[in-house]
Coordinates of C-alpha atoms in Angstrom, one line a residue:
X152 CA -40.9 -10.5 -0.7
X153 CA -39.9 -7.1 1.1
X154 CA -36.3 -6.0 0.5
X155 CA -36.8 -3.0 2.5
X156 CA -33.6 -3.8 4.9
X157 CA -31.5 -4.7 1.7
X158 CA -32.3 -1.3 -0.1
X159 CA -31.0 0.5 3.0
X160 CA -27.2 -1.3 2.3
X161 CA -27.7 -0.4 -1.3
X162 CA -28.9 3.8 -0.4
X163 CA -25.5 3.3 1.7
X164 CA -23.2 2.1 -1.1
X165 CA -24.2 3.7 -3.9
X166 CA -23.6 7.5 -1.8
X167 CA -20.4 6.1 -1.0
X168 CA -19.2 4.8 -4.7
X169 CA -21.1 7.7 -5.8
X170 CA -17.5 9.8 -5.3
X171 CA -15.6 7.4 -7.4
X172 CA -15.4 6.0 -10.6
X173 CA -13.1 3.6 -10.2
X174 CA -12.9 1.1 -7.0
X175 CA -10.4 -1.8 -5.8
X176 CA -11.8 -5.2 -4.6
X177 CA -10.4 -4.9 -1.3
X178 CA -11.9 -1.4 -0.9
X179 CA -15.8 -2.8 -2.3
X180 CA -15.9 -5.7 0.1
X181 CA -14.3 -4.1 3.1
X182 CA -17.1 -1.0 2.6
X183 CA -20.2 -3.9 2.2
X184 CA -18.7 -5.6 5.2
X185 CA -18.8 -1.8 7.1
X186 CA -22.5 -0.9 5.6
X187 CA -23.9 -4.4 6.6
X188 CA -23.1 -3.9 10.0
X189 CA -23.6 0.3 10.1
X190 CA -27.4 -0.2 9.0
X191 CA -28.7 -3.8 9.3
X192 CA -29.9 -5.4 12.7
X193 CA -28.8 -9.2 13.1
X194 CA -32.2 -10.2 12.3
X195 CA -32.5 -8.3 9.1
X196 CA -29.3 -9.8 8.1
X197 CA -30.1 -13.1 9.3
X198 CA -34.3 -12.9 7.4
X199 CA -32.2 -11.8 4.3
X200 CA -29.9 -14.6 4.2
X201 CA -32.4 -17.1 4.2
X202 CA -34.2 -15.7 1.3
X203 CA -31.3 -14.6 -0.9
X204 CA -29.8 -18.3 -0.1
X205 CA -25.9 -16.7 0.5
X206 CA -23.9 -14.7 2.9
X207 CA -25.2 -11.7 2.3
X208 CA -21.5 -9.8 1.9
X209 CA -21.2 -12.2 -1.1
X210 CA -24.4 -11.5 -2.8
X211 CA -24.5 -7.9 -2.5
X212 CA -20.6 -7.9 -3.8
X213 CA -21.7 -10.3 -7.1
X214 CA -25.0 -8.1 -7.4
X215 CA -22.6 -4.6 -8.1
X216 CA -19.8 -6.4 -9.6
X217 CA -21.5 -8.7 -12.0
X218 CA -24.7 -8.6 -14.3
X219 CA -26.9 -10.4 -12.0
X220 CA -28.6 -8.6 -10.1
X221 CA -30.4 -9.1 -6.7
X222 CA -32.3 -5.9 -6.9
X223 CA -33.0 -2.4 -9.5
X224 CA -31.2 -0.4 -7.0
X225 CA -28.0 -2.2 -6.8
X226 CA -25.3 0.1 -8.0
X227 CA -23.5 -1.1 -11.1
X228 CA -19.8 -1.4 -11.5
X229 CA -19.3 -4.5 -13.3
X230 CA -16.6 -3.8 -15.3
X231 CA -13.1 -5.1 -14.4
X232 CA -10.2 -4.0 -14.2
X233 CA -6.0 -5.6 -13.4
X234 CA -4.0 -2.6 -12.2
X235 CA -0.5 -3.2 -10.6
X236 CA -1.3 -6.9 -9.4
X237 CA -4.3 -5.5 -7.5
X238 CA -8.6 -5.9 -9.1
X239 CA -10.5 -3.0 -9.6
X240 CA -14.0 -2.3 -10.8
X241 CA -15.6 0.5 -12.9
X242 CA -19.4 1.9 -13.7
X243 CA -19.5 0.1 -17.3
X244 CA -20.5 3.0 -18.9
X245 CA -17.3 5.2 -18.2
X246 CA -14.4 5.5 -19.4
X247 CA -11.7 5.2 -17.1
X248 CA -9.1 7.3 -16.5
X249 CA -5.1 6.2 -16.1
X250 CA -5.2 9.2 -12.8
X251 CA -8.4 7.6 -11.2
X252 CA -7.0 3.8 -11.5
X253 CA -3.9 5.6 -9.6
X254 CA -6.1 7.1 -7.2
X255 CA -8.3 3.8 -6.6
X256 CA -4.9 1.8 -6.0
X257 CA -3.4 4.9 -3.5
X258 CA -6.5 4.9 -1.4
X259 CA -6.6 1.0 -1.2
X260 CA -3.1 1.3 -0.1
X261 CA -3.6 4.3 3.0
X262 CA -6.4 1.3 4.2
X263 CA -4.7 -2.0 4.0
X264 CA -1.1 -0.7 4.6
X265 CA -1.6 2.3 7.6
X266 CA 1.4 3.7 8.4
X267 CA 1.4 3.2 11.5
X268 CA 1.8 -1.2 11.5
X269 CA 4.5 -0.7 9.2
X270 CA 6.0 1.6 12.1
X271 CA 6.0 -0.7 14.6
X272 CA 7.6 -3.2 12.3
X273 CA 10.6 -0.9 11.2
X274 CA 10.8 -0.1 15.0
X275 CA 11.7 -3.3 15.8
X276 CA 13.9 -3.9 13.1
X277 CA 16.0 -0.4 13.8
X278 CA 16.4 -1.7 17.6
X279 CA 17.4 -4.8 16.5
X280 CA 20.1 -3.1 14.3
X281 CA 21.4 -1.4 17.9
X282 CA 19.5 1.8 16.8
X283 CA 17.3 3.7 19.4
X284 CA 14.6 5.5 17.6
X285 CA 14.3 9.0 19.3
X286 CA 11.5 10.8 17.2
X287 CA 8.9 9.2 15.4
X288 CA 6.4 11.7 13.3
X289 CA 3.0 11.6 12.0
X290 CA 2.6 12.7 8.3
X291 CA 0.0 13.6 5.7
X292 CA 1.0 10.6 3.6
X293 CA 3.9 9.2 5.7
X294 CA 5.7 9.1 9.0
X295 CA 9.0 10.1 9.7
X296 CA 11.0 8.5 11.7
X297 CA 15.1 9.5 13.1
X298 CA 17.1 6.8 14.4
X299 CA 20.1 6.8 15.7
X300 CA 23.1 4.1 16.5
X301 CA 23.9 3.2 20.7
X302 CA 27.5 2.8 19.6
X303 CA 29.9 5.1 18.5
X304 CA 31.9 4.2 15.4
X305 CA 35.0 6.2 13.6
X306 CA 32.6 8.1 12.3
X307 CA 30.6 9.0 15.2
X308 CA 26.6 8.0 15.7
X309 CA 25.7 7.1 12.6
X310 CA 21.7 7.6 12.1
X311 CA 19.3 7.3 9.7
X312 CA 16.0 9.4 8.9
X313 CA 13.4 7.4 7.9
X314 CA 10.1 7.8 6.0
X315 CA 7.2 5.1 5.9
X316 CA 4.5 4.9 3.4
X317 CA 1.7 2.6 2.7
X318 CA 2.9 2.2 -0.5
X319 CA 6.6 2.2 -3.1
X320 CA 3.6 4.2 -5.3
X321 CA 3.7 7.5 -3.1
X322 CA 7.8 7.9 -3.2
X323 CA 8.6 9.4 -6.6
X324 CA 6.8 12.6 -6.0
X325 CA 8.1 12.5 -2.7
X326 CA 11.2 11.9 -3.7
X327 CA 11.6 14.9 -5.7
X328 CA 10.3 17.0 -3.2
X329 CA 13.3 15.3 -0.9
X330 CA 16.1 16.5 -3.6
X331 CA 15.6 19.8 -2.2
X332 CA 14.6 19.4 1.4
X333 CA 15.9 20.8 4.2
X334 CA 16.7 17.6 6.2
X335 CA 18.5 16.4 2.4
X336 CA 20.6 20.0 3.0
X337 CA 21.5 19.5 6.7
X338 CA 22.7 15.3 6.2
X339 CA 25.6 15.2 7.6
X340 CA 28.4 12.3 7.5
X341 CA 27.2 8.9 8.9
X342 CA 23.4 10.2 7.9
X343 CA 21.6 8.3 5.7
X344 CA 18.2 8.6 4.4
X345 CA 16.0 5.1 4.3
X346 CA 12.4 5.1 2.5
X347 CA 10.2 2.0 3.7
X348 CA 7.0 0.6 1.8
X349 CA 5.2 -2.5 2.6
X350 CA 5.1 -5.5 0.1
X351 CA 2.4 -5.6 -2.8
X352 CA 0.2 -8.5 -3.9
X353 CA 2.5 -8.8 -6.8
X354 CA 6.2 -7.2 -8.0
X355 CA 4.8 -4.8 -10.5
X356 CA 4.7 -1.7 -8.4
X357 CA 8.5 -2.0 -7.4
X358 CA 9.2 -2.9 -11.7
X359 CA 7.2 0.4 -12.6
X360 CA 8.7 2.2 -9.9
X361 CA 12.5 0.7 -11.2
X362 CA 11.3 1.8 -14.6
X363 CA 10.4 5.1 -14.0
X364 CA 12.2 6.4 -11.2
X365 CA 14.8 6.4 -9.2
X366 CA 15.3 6.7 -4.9
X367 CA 17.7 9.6 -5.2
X368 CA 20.2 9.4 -2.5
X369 CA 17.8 7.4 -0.1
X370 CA 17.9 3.8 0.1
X371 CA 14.3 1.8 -0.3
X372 CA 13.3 -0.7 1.8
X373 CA 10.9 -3.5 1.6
X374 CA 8.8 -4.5 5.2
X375 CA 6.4 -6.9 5.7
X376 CA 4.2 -6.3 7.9
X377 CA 2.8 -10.3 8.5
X378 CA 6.3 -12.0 8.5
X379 CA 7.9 -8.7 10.8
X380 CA 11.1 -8.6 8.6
X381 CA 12.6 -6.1 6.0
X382 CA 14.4 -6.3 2.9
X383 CA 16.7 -4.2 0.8
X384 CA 15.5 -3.1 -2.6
X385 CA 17.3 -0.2 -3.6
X386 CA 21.1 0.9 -1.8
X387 CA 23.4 -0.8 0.5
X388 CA 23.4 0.3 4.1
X389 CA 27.5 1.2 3.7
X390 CA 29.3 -0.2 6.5
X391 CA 26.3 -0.9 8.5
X392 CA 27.1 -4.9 9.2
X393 CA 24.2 -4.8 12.1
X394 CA 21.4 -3.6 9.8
X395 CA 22.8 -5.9 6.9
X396 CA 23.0 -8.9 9.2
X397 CA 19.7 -8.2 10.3
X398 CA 18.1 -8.2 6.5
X399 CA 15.5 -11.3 6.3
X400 CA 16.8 -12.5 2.7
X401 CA 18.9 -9.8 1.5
X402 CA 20.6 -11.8 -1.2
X403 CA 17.0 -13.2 -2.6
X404 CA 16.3 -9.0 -2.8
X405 CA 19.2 -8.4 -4.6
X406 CA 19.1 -10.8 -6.6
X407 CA 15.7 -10.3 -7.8
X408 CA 16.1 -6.9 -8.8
X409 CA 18.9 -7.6 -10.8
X410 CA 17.0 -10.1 -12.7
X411 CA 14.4 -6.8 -13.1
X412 CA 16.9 -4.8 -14.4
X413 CA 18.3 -7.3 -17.0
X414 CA 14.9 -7.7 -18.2
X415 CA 14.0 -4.1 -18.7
X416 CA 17.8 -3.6 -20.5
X417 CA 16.6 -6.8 -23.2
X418 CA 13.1 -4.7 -23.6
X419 CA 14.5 -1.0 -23.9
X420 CA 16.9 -2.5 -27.0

């Protein structure tokens, strides 16, 4: 039995999980799915089906993540891994370090949380709020985004500059760097600064982040990107009733982290 086309997929992995140690789930099965279709014709794919008996996506994913192997030239990264409610998978024979786990989950988060959705979801939000968005800008890790009230209050326009990133696990060192910014120096009144991160599979990035950090003067909030609605997680939009109102479940938010913080007050004593 010739495995020719199936060594081809396997040359193409093993150079691309040759750069890292450490690898999410997500990451693993969306590069197969990308390799599969980058080097196999449809009726390689099809002639290697039959005789591995399984989609092939599956089989090469159990051959690298598992001890059963489909061929020698599988790469090997069976060992596994829980990080912040998200899988990961390492070569077996190192040992792992805490700054490459981080790295895995960051780069999982830049592909399954761009930017730029979460963009269009705060968008929406923000003109729902009665807030026209005048300048929206591109980022290394996030986007910036100014928006500013329609309607004139006692205080004047109030407006809001707002930063979006894939993930609540790129804002502490971001956060610091904001302490001193220039935009921090020139807030004026009625300016507030808002952070937005998408959700995560589970809570424990926001309970390390609530841990370990803090949002500064910025407010944190929570988008997600399937449902199109936002949440608060950390501040209170002042007197803001239009982007209060227009909170999906503000009260379940609050509510929740306050449960967070009475937990971590039992631990710490």
């Amino acid at each position: 039995m010739k495995y020719d086309a199936l060594l081809k997929v396997f040359d193409e992995l093993a150079a691309y999980l040759s750069a890292y140690n450490v690898i999410s789930e997500g990451e693993l099965v969306l590069k197969i799915r990308e390799s599969i279709k980058s080097v196999l014709s449809d009726a390689e794919r099809a002639e290697l089906e039959t005789k591995l008996n399984g989609t092939l996506e599956d089989v090469i994913f159990k051959s690298i993540t598992s001890t059963e192997k489909v061929s020698v030239f599988s790469p090997d990264m069976h060992t596994r891994i829980n990080y912040q409610g998200e899988v990961f998978y390492c070569v077996p024979t190192h040992r792992y370090m805490s700054n490459e786990l981080e790295a895995a989950f960051l780069r999982w988060a830049r592909i399954r949380n761009p930017p730029s959705a979460l963009t269009r979801v705060v968008k929406d939000f923000m003109e729902r709020c009665g807030y026209q968005v005048e300048n929206t800008v591109p980022k290394n890790e996030h986007i910036e985004m100014i928006a500013v009230n329609k309607y004139k209050n006692q205080n004047g326009h109030r407006s809001k500059h707002i930063f979006i990133f894939p993930s609540i696990k790129f804002v502490p060192q971001f956060v610091d760097k904001m302490e001193n910014s220039e935009a921090e120096e020139e807030k004026g009144e009625g300016n507030e600064n808002v952070i937005v991160v998408p959700t995560e599979k589970t809570p424990a990035p926001f309970i390390s982040f609530f841990r370990e950090h803090d949002a500064g003067a910025a407010m944190i909030w929570v988008a997600d990107v399937e449902k199109r609605t936002i949440d608060p997680f950390i501040g209170n939009p002042g007197d803001d009733d239009a982007i209060e109102a227009n909170f999906a479940n503000p009260e379940q938010a609050r509510k929740a982290v306050s449960v967070w913080t009475r937990k971590m007050h039992f631990v710490e004593l």
